[in-house]
């Protein structure tokens, strides 16, 4: 890099630093152009698109069932809610009724995936702040969930399990018992994470009061998921716009107070506990019956129309806007990716922070670049 | 919140806004149709005052007709001599029941978080030189979402402070989600 | 391995393989029930016992080393008296004997530093792995991957020595040398056992603290010469950090120097021999209240001096990629690494000399075990503490790090000196 670029505007008290696209803390291929004055950031420009695969475009030449496989590639650390969002939109267009057993299974899978995703967040956030050990402890548990998924549908990341009209496969009694075993193993571990990381004084010093987002700013920037709830805004799609029978389960929505990095972090830690509750209740009250709705053909041709469906994915409000012109493939597929919308606030939040806080803030927003770029 | 009374209030306040008729209705959410782009800002600011301060999505549909698979995949791939021939792409078939027209159908989704309500706004704009006013002044969430629509569909948002490409690379010509998009060969083609 | 990973069984009823992998909960339910775990524990106990046994034998033999040196000196003294008659320059043979002896000691010191690098890296990898429910290196060399770091060193030697095109060549080449040389020099007066040191310096404590501070120049040079912004930030952070933490670190030693009244490490070690009430060791860490406080301050400041977590701001892998080491590869990078571990060892030896009684046995009847074993055991225990902290704690932010030093460590180190002064009124 030439010297002119290094000092923007010819000002020698300002330094331009490229954070990424290859950087251990950007969690993928994100580039943030930082302008520094000493260690303080005066300007931040997030640059995305390195992982843009154009799934909206790809969907226009594929059948509806094939599109479900594309959704796995958005948020690859929690792919179940992605499957679910597309299926919900397609089912709205088709007007099919989903059997209760399939709905319960969808809830179980999405909540397990939320745990897996939040575990990944928890571990990588520790690494961002220099604590390496919680990462592998979190991965130990995450590995079990992935094992469960492998047992269920053969895939560990890109499940393609939730299908239009129901789910791919029923669970076996062995699977249910293993899941119960996992939950029994996992519950005491959450206190372990709190002891190891959440209430560590250094961790608190690094995250509390850092990266503050006010209630108003969070709503204004359209944040969703734990980022919004960390600022104390009570918005959870599972509660406010229930889908797939979430209104039948008893769970609470943890809210943060200050909107700092720690609040967002701890919101996720508490959400894992709620997810455990939901999974336990759903498995205990699993109704008998079919797992696929009747009348869903191999080639789906929904009548012309438009549908909007959104789910509470692990990272926030994942919305699917699906348009059908009566043909065998979607006429238009738009994805409201929570990571994409959440990331936009970075350009405002980083200004005035220290360089060392960039990783704390970026980590607490918890983006997955596959979803940001789609 | 009573959505009917809100819709009536909105129709009274901004005369160009009507509750959408059935065909353009987006499934399971109340949809309002704007008759002109000039009504967007008044309608959005009215809704914001009434608690709809969460901008959920901004998107658009190109109603030109189904896309032809020809011409938009990257060419120059060398098929392996022993591999099976590639499955033929789905042929674009025009559905006579669908209402194709040379127009973009814009969509905004606004949500009221405490009242757990959401409302969709629609607006039809011509395909040639499409432009709508930007909502960045009202909602910061519009910033990147409008840039995305601009990048992929080429709709200009007037008044947007930083309307640049966001997802596609700089050398990519055209707007990929337009139905008449044809891939222009670039340095990554053989 | 057969107990850990059962053989797959084909079930005709289920139509698939069963039990190809053990569910992790089953594996961790009771590690002691697994024969492999018991075998490893037994092996570990055997190793520790073996080291003690070898220590006793070598401790007995080490007296012969002194005898050898004395013989050498007597021999040269005799030659001195006889040789001038044959026209040899005066003092030449005495110097030759000293040079031989000093070179021998230098080789030992360098070997200690190199072996420490190999051993500590392997140990840290195994330790962190077991803390994180992994196994760490398992294959190289056969037994628990003991040869892993040796082979890594070979790999590093064979690696291409890459250098950025715009780097400042001379400074870039010189920086690792400037980092490693003080690390070796600082080991000169370090006590490896009772009176077992390469050089007997009257100002040993001062010398060690002064020389080890020189390395920061090399780090700044590395940061500057790499022509990389992350490296530059890392180098500058390191300069600020090391220079600031030097002050409380030295002040934490002052109480010890006040108690002893000497800067000679051997004298400091000697002062901590003996026991209160016949069994309680008279180590400075037990000289309440100034002793334990000074120990803690010195420990924290040493962590910061050696750039270890939670003070590893200059390297900060997740922020500055690797700080000043980003643009180094191969053996140059390995020199930085070696210097880091040499400083960790140095800090551990200093901790055990200043506060943990040096070569003194913790209980009177254990004095049959030679002093260098105790010294090494204490140093390694401290090294374990360093590693334990590293794999437990997150990292400070750079301004919090400075606040912690100037607003917490420094005032308390002053208070510690004051406390020591008050204590001296009664002692």
mmCIF file of C-alpha atoms in Angstrom, chain C residues 61-351:
data_model
loop_
_atom_site.group_PDB
_atom_site.id
_atom_site.type_symbol
_atom_site.label_atom_id
_atom_site.label_comp_id
_atom_site.label_asym_id
_atom_site.label_seq_id
_atom_site.Cartn_x
_atom_site.Cartn_y
_atom_site.Cartn_z
ATOM 1 C CA UNK C 61 27.697 -36.188 40.919
ATOM 2 C CA UNK C 62 27.605 -32.406 40.565
ATOM 3 C CA UNK C 63 30.128 -32.066 43.367
ATOM 4 C CA UNK C 64 32.621 -33.667 41.014
ATOM 5 C CA UNK C 65 32.129 -30.757 38.611
ATOM 6 C CA UNK C 66 33.425 -28.317 41.212
ATOM 7 C CA UNK C 67 36.313 -30.665 41.897
ATOM 8 C CA UNK C 68 37.092 -30.721 38.189
ATOM 9 C CA UNK C 69 37.146 -26.936 38.040
ATOM 10 C CA UNK C 70 39.385 -26.757 41.098
ATOM 11 C CA UNK C 71 41.745 -29.279 39.566
ATOM 12 C CA UNK C 72 41.792 -27.217 36.384
ATOM 13 C CA UNK C 73 42.656 -24.094 38.355
ATOM 14 C CA UNK C 74 45.319 -25.850 40.433
ATOM 15 C CA UNK C 75 46.812 -27.290 37.316
ATOM 16 C CA UNK C 76 46.951 -23.908 35.611
ATOM 17 C CA UNK C 77 48.353 -22.315 38.738
ATOM 18 C CA UNK C 78 51.126 -24.885 38.745
ATOM 19 C CA UNK C 79 51.770 -24.289 35.041
ATOM 20 C CA UNK C 80 51.880 -20.545 35.782
ATOM 21 C CA UNK C 81 54.697 -21.060 38.113
ATOM 22 C CA UNK C 82 56.665 -23.321 35.819
ATOM 23 C CA UNK C 83 55.895 -22.053 32.324
ATOM 24 C CA UNK C 84 57.325 -18.484 32.469
ATOM 25 C CA UNK C 85 60.680 -20.157 32.546
ATOM 26 C CA UNK C 86 59.931 -21.315 29.013
ATOM 27 C CA UNK C 87 58.843 -17.853 27.837
ATOM 28 C CA UNK C 88 55.008 -18.179 27.801
ATOM 29 C CA UNK C 89 53.127 -14.887 28.351
ATOM 30 C CA UNK C 90 51.978 -14.369 31.911
ATOM 31 C CA UNK C 91 48.361 -15.082 32.737
ATOM 32 C CA UNK C 92 47.669 -16.680 29.390
ATOM 33 C CA UNK C 93 46.862 -20.146 30.692
ATOM 34 C CA UNK C 94 44.681 -18.858 33.487
ATOM 35 C CA UNK C 95 42.704 -16.950 30.920
ATOM 36 C CA UNK C 96 42.501 -20.040 28.742
ATOM 37 C CA UNK C 97 41.064 -22.043 31.632
ATOM 38 C CA UNK C 98 38.504 -19.313 32.371
ATOM 39 C CA UNK C 99 37.540 -19.057 28.714
ATOM 40 C CA UNK C 100 37.036 -22.813 28.510
ATOM 41 C CA UNK C 101 34.961 -22.795 31.655
ATOM 42 C CA UNK C 102 32.884 -19.790 30.584
ATOM 43 C CA UNK C 103 32.249 -21.229 27.129
ATOM 44 C CA UNK C 104 31.090 -24.405 28.774
ATOM 45 C CA UNK C 105 28.689 -22.414 30.928
ATOM 46 C CA UNK C 106 27.442 -20.416 27.949
ATOM 47 C CA UNK C 107 26.706 -23.620 26.069
ATOM 48 C CA UNK C 108 24.789 -24.930 29.065
ATOM 49 C CA UNK C 109 22.746 -21.715 29.300
ATOM 50 C CA UNK C 110 21.910 -21.694 25.600
ATOM 51 C CA UNK C 111 20.989 -25.352 25.821
ATOM 52 C CA UNK C 112 18.711 -24.571 28.749
ATOM 53 C CA UNK C 113 16.971 -21.861 26.750
ATOM 54 C CA UNK C 114 16.565 -24.051 23.674
ATOM 55 C CA UNK C 115 15.392 -27.076 25.582
ATOM 56 C CA UNK C 116 13.022 -24.866 27.532
ATOM 57 C CA UNK C 117 11.553 -23.651 24.243
ATOM 58 C CA UNK C 118 10.997 -27.215 23.050
ATOM 59 C CA UNK C 119 9.671 -28.453 26.334
ATOM 60 C CA UNK C 120 7.495 -25.471 27.236
ATOM 61 C CA UNK C 121 5.773 -25.359 23.868
ATOM 62 C CA UNK C 122 4.986 -29.049 24.040
ATOM 63 C CA UNK C 123 3.862 -28.735 27.629
ATOM 64 C CA UNK C 124 1.691 -25.746 26.888
ATOM 65 C CA UNK C 125 0.064 -27.521 23.972
ATOM 66 C CA UNK C 126 -0.671 -30.606 26.032
ATOM 67 C CA UNK C 127 -1.834 -28.555 28.972
ATOM 68 C CA UNK C 128 -4.156 -26.354 26.961
ATOM 69 C CA UNK C 129 -5.461 -29.411 25.148
ATOM 70 C CA UNK C 130 -6.381 -31.180 28.340
ATOM 71 C CA UNK C 131 -8.008 -28.037 29.700
ATOM 72 C CA UNK C 132 -10.082 -27.882 26.542
ATOM 73 C CA UNK C 133 -11.026 -31.572 26.479
ATOM 74 C CA UNK C 134 -8.695 -32.358 23.623
ATOM 75 C CA UNK C 135 -5.568 -34.479 23.492
ATOM 76 C CA UNK C 136 -3.080 -32.181 21.792
ATOM 77 C CA UNK C 137 -0.117 -33.615 19.874
ATOM 78 C CA UNK C 138 -0.325 -37.406 20.019
ATOM 79 C CA UNK C 139 1.636 -38.899 17.146
ATOM 80 C CA UNK C 140 5.087 -37.378 16.604
ATOM 81 C CA UNK C 141 7.678 -39.427 18.442
ATOM 82 C CA UNK C 142 5.291 -42.025 19.757
ATOM 83 C CA UNK C 143 4.683 -41.174 23.398
ATOM 84 C CA UNK C 144 2.108 -38.371 23.618
ATOM 85 C CA UNK C 145 3.708 -36.487 20.756
ATOM 86 C CA UNK C 146 6.885 -35.703 22.686
ATOM 87 C CA UNK C 147 8.827 -34.943 19.465
ATOM 88 C CA UNK C 148 6.237 -32.514 18.128
ATOM 89 C CA UNK C 149 8.099 -29.296 18.881
ATOM 90 C CA UNK C 150 11.445 -30.720 17.810
ATOM 91 C CA UNK C 151 9.941 -31.551 14.441
ATOM 92 C CA UNK C 152 8.259 -28.144 14.361
ATOM 93 C CA UNK C 153 11.680 -26.590 14.855
ATOM 94 C CA UNK C 154 13.032 -28.597 11.917
ATOM 95 C CA UNK C 155 10.081 -27.430 9.835
ATOM 96 C CA UNK C 156 10.741 -23.824 10.828
ATOM 97 C CA UNK C 157 14.405 -24.152 9.890
ATOM 98 C CA UNK C 158 13.478 -25.410 6.431
ATOM 99 C CA UNK C 159 10.786 -22.808 5.875
ATOM 100 C CA UNK C 160 11.174 -20.004 3.393
ATOM 101 C CA UNK C 161 12.322 -16.811 5.007
ATOM 102 C CA UNK C 162 9.700 -14.477 3.586
ATOM 103 C CA UNK C 163 10.074 -10.735 3.911
ATOM 104 C CA UNK C 164 7.641 -8.037 2.739
ATOM 105 C CA UNK C 165 8.864 -6.195 -0.352
ATOM 106 C CA UNK C 166 8.645 -2.797 1.320
ATOM 107 C CA UNK C 167 10.143 -3.888 4.619
ATOM 108 C CA UNK C 168 13.193 -2.151 6.019
ATOM 109 C CA UNK C 169 15.580 -5.039 5.321
ATOM 110 C CA UNK C 170 18.381 -4.450 7.781
ATOM 111 C CA UNK C 171 16.112 -3.627 10.703
ATOM 112 C CA UNK C 172 13.807 -6.494 9.828
ATOM 113 C CA UNK C 173 16.724 -8.917 9.942
ATOM 114 C CA UNK C 174 18.213 -7.417 13.081
ATOM 115 C CA UNK C 175 15.038 -7.335 15.183
ATOM 116 C CA UNK C 176 14.874 -11.041 16.166
ATOM 117 C CA UNK C 177 18.513 -10.891 17.188
ATOM 118 C CA UNK C 178 17.923 -7.846 19.362
ATOM 119 C CA UNK C 179 15.067 -9.730 21.015
ATOM 120 C CA UNK C 180 16.877 -13.013 21.655
ATOM 121 C CA UNK C 181 20.331 -11.755 22.723
ATOM 122 C CA UNK C 182 19.196 -10.010 25.955
ATOM 123 C CA UNK C 183 17.128 -13.080 26.739
ATOM 124 C CA UNK C 184 20.286 -15.191 26.715
ATOM 125 C CA UNK C 185 22.371 -12.542 28.487
ATOM 126 C CA UNK C 186 19.837 -12.168 31.261
ATOM 127 C CA UNK C 187 20.328 -15.799 32.245
ATOM 128 C CA UNK C 188 23.958 -15.183 33.295
ATOM 129 C CA UNK C 189 23.405 -14.664 37.041
ATOM 130 C CA UNK C 190 20.266 -16.808 37.323
ATOM 131 C CA UNK C 191 20.452 -19.382 40.078
ATOM 132 C CA UNK C 192 19.595 -22.874 38.953
ATOM 133 C CA UNK C 193 20.188 -24.269 42.401
ATOM 134 C CA UNK C 194 21.949 -23.321 45.595
ATOM 135 C CA UNK C 195 24.937 -21.255 44.351
ATOM 136 C CA UNK C 196 24.555 -22.888 40.933
ATOM 137 C CA UNK C 197 24.824 -19.939 38.555
ATOM 138 C CA UNK C 198 26.849 -19.178 35.441
ATOM 139 C CA UNK C 199 28.167 -15.913 36.796
ATOM 140 C CA UNK C 200 28.314 -14.669 40.342
ATOM 141 C CA UNK C 201 27.269 -11.038 40.198
ATOM 142 C CA UNK C 202 26.959 -8.794 43.209
ATOM 143 C CA UNK C 203 24.172 -6.912 41.444
ATOM 144 C CA UNK C 204 22.464 -9.992 39.999
ATOM 145 C CA UNK C 205 18.903 -8.864 40.683
ATOM 146 C CA UNK C 206 19.491 -5.478 39.104
ATOM 147 C CA UNK C 207 21.290 -7.036 36.136
ATOM 148 C CA UNK C 208 18.493 -9.455 35.316
ATOM 149 C CA UNK C 209 15.794 -6.793 35.489
ATOM 150 C CA UNK C 210 17.834 -4.322 33.462
ATOM 151 C CA UNK C 211 18.970 -6.625 30.673
ATOM 152 C CA UNK C 212 15.578 -8.233 30.149
ATOM 153 C CA UNK C 213 14.131 -4.780 29.481
ATOM 154 C CA UNK C 214 16.301 -4.359 26.390
ATOM 155 C CA UNK C 215 14.273 -6.778 24.279
ATOM 156 C CA UNK C 216 11.458 -4.310 23.813
ATOM 157 C CA UNK C 217 13.714 -2.394 21.432
ATOM 158 C CA UNK C 218 13.754 -5.449 19.192
ATOM 159 C CA UNK C 219 9.978 -5.676 19.316
ATOM 160 C CA UNK C 220 9.572 -2.054 18.311
ATOM 161 C CA UNK C 221 12.131 -2.598 15.544
ATOM 162 C CA UNK C 222 10.180 -5.605 14.307
ATOM 163 C CA UNK C 223 6.942 -3.653 14.357
ATOM 164 C CA UNK C 224 8.412 -0.739 12.484
ATOM 165 C CA UNK C 225 10.453 -2.653 9.925
ATOM 166 C CA UNK C 226 7.629 -4.963 8.862
ATOM 167 C CA UNK C 227 5.882 -2.098 7.064
ATOM 168 C CA UNK C 228 2.583 -3.472 8.253
ATOM 169 C CA UNK C 229 0.108 -1.374 10.184
ATOM 170 C CA UNK C 230 -0.922 -4.188 12.474
ATOM 171 C CA UNK C 231 2.731 -4.871 13.253
ATOM 172 C CA UNK C 232 3.357 -1.216 13.931
ATOM 173 C CA UNK C 233 0.416 -1.008 16.321
ATOM 174 C CA UNK C 234 1.623 -4.181 18.012
ATOM 175 C CA UNK C 235 5.158 -2.891 18.376
ATOM 176 C CA UNK C 236 4.068 0.441 19.793
ATOM 177 C CA UNK C 237 1.630 -1.175 22.196
ATOM 178 C CA UNK C 238 4.399 -3.465 23.328
ATOM 179 C CA UNK C 239 6.755 -0.581 23.962
ATOM 180 C CA UNK C 240 4.174 1.242 26.051
ATOM 181 C CA UNK C 241 3.243 -1.881 27.959
ATOM 182 C CA UNK C 242 6.684 -3.229 28.756
ATOM 183 C CA UNK C 243 8.084 0.133 29.778
ATOM 184 C CA UNK C 244 5.158 0.803 32.109
ATOM 185 C CA UNK C 245 5.087 -2.601 33.736
ATOM 186 C CA UNK C 246 8.830 -2.485 34.342
ATOM 187 C CA UNK C 247 8.266 0.006 37.162
ATOM 188 C CA UNK C 248 5.896 -1.980 39.438
ATOM 189 C CA UNK C 249 7.904 -5.082 38.635
ATOM 190 C CA UNK C 250 11.088 -3.576 40.006
ATOM 191 C CA UNK C 251 9.311 -2.008 42.945
ATOM 192 C CA UNK C 252 7.864 -5.399 43.814
ATOM 193 C CA UNK C 253 11.389 -6.730 44.238
ATOM 194 C CA UNK C 254 12.446 -3.872 46.511
ATOM 195 C CA UNK C 255 10.868 -5.389 49.683
ATOM 196 C CA UNK C 256 12.896 -8.538 49.119
ATOM 197 C CA UNK C 257 16.067 -6.505 48.668
ATOM 198 C CA UNK C 258 15.227 -4.602 51.853
ATOM 199 C CA UNK C 259 14.793 -7.822 53.815
ATOM 200 C CA UNK C 260 18.060 -9.259 52.528
ATOM 201 C CA UNK C 261 20.162 -6.146 52.127
ATOM 202 C CA UNK C 262 21.873 -7.455 49.007
ATOM 203 C CA UNK C 263 21.349 -7.595 45.252
ATOM 204 C CA UNK C 264 23.195 -10.877 44.952
ATOM 205 C CA UNK C 265 20.806 -13.662 43.987
ATOM 206 C CA UNK C 266 22.814 -16.246 45.906
ATOM 207 C CA UNK C 267 22.526 -14.158 49.080
ATOM 208 C CA UNK C 268 18.785 -13.737 48.523
ATOM 209 C CA UNK C 269 18.496 -17.476 48.154
ATOM 210 C CA UNK C 270 20.591 -18.033 51.281
ATOM 211 C CA UNK C 271 18.404 -15.676 53.325
ATOM 212 C CA UNK C 272 15.370 -17.876 52.750
ATOM 213 C CA UNK C 273 16.935 -21.084 54.054
ATOM 214 C CA UNK C 274 15.785 -22.431 57.374
ATOM 215 C CA UNK C 275 12.405 -22.909 58.968
ATOM 216 C CA UNK C 276 10.195 -21.225 61.502
ATOM 217 C CA UNK C 277 9.189 -23.551 64.338
ATOM 218 C CA UNK C 278 11.267 -26.187 62.651
ATOM 219 C CA UNK C 279 8.910 -26.883 59.777
ATOM 220 C CA UNK C 280 7.494 -23.699 58.250
ATOM 221 C CA UNK C 281 9.749 -22.442 55.419
ATOM 222 C CA UNK C 282 11.125 -18.930 55.751
ATOM 223 C CA UNK C 283 10.315 -17.988 52.147
ATOM 224 C CA UNK C 284 9.620 -14.351 51.445
ATOM 225 C CA UNK C 285 6.197 -15.172 50.070
ATOM 226 C CA UNK C 286 5.233 -16.041 53.660
ATOM 227 C CA UNK C 287 6.577 -12.797 55.145
ATOM 228 C CA UNK C 288 3.158 -11.362 55.736
ATOM 229 C CA UNK C 289 1.997 -8.771 54.670
ATOM 230 C CA UNK C 290 4.641 -7.309 52.351
ATOM 231 C CA UNK C 291 5.872 -10.688 51.054
ATOM 232 C CA UNK C 292 2.686 -12.131 49.542
ATOM 233 C CA UNK C 293 1.685 -8.727 48.206
ATOM 234 C CA UNK C 294 5.045 -8.263 46.509
ATOM 235 C CA UNK C 295 4.783 -11.801 45.138
ATOM 236 C CA UNK C 296 1.403 -11.086 43.558
ATOM 237 C CA UNK C 297 2.566 -7.761 42.132
ATOM 238 C CA UNK C 298 5.691 -9.337 40.702
ATOM 239 C CA UNK C 299 3.675 -12.198 39.247
ATOM 240 C CA UNK C 300 1.199 -9.868 37.528
ATOM 241 C CA UNK C 301 3.905 -7.558 36.250
ATOM 242 C CA UNK C 302 5.894 -10.552 34.990
ATOM 243 C CA UNK C 303 2.859 -11.778 33.063
ATOM 244 C CA UNK C 304 2.695 -8.371 31.422
ATOM 245 C CA UNK C 305 6.439 -8.260 30.785
ATOM 246 C CA UNK C 306 6.386 -11.588 29.005
ATOM 247 C CA UNK C 307 3.350 -10.591 26.894
ATOM 248 C CA UNK C 308 1.208 -13.423 28.147
ATOM 249 C CA UNK C 309 -2.568 -13.477 28.409
ATOM 250 C CA UNK C 310 -4.295 -11.486 29.871
ATOM 251 C CA UNK C 311 -1.668 -8.944 28.843
ATOM 252 C CA UNK C 312 -0.837 -10.229 25.365
ATOM 253 C CA UNK C 313 -1.908 -6.973 23.748
ATOM 254 C CA UNK C 314 1.150 -6.717 21.452
ATOM 255 C CA UNK C 315 0.342 -10.054 19.843
ATOM 256 C CA UNK C 316 -3.437 -10.012 20.278
ATOM 257 C CA UNK C 317 -4.167 -12.670 17.730
ATOM 258 C CA UNK C 318 -7.801 -11.730 17.242
ATOM 259 C CA UNK C 319 -7.184 -7.987 16.967
ATOM 260 C CA UNK C 320 -3.743 -7.418 15.501
ATOM 261 C CA UNK C 321 -3.493 -10.822 13.840
ATOM 262 C CA UNK C 322 -0.133 -11.484 15.495
ATOM 263 C CA UNK C 323 1.143 -7.962 16.100
ATOM 264 C CA UNK C 324 4.849 -7.487 15.522
ATOM 265 C CA UNK C 325 5.284 -11.142 14.507
ATOM 266 C CA UNK C 326 2.885 -10.959 11.550
ATOM 267 C CA UNK C 327 5.507 -10.503 8.878
ATOM 268 C CA UNK C 328 8.042 -12.989 10.204
ATOM 269 C CA UNK C 329 8.337 -16.579 9.127
ATOM 270 C CA UNK C 330 10.614 -19.532 9.620
ATOM 271 C CA UNK C 331 13.476 -19.285 12.066
ATOM 272 C CA UNK C 332 13.173 -15.524 12.561
ATOM 273 C CA UNK C 333 9.700 -16.070 13.878
ATOM 274 C CA UNK C 334 10.971 -18.977 15.957
ATOM 275 C CA UNK C 335 13.537 -16.671 17.579
ATOM 276 C CA UNK C 336 10.732 -14.409 18.801
ATOM 277 C CA UNK C 337 8.966 -17.420 20.127
ATOM 278 C CA UNK C 338 12.093 -18.743 21.784
ATOM 279 C CA UNK C 339 12.713 -15.371 23.405
ATOM 280 C CA UNK C 340 9.148 -15.296 24.716
ATOM 281 C CA UNK C 341 9.520 -18.680 26.364
ATOM 282 C CA UNK C 342 13.011 -17.812 27.625
ATOM 283 C CA UNK C 343 11.519 -14.778 29.362
ATOM 284 C CA UNK C 344 8.768 -16.903 30.827
ATOM 285 C CA UNK C 345 11.393 -19.250 32.248
ATOM 286 C CA UNK C 346 13.422 -16.302 33.498
ATOM 287 C CA UNK C 347 10.402 -14.811 35.230
ATOM 288 C CA UNK C 348 9.642 -18.181 36.799
ATOM 289 C CA UNK C 349 13.186 -18.541 38.114
ATOM 290 C CA UNK C 350 13.068 -14.996 39.431
ATOM 291 C CA UNK C 351 9.774 -15.708 41.181
#
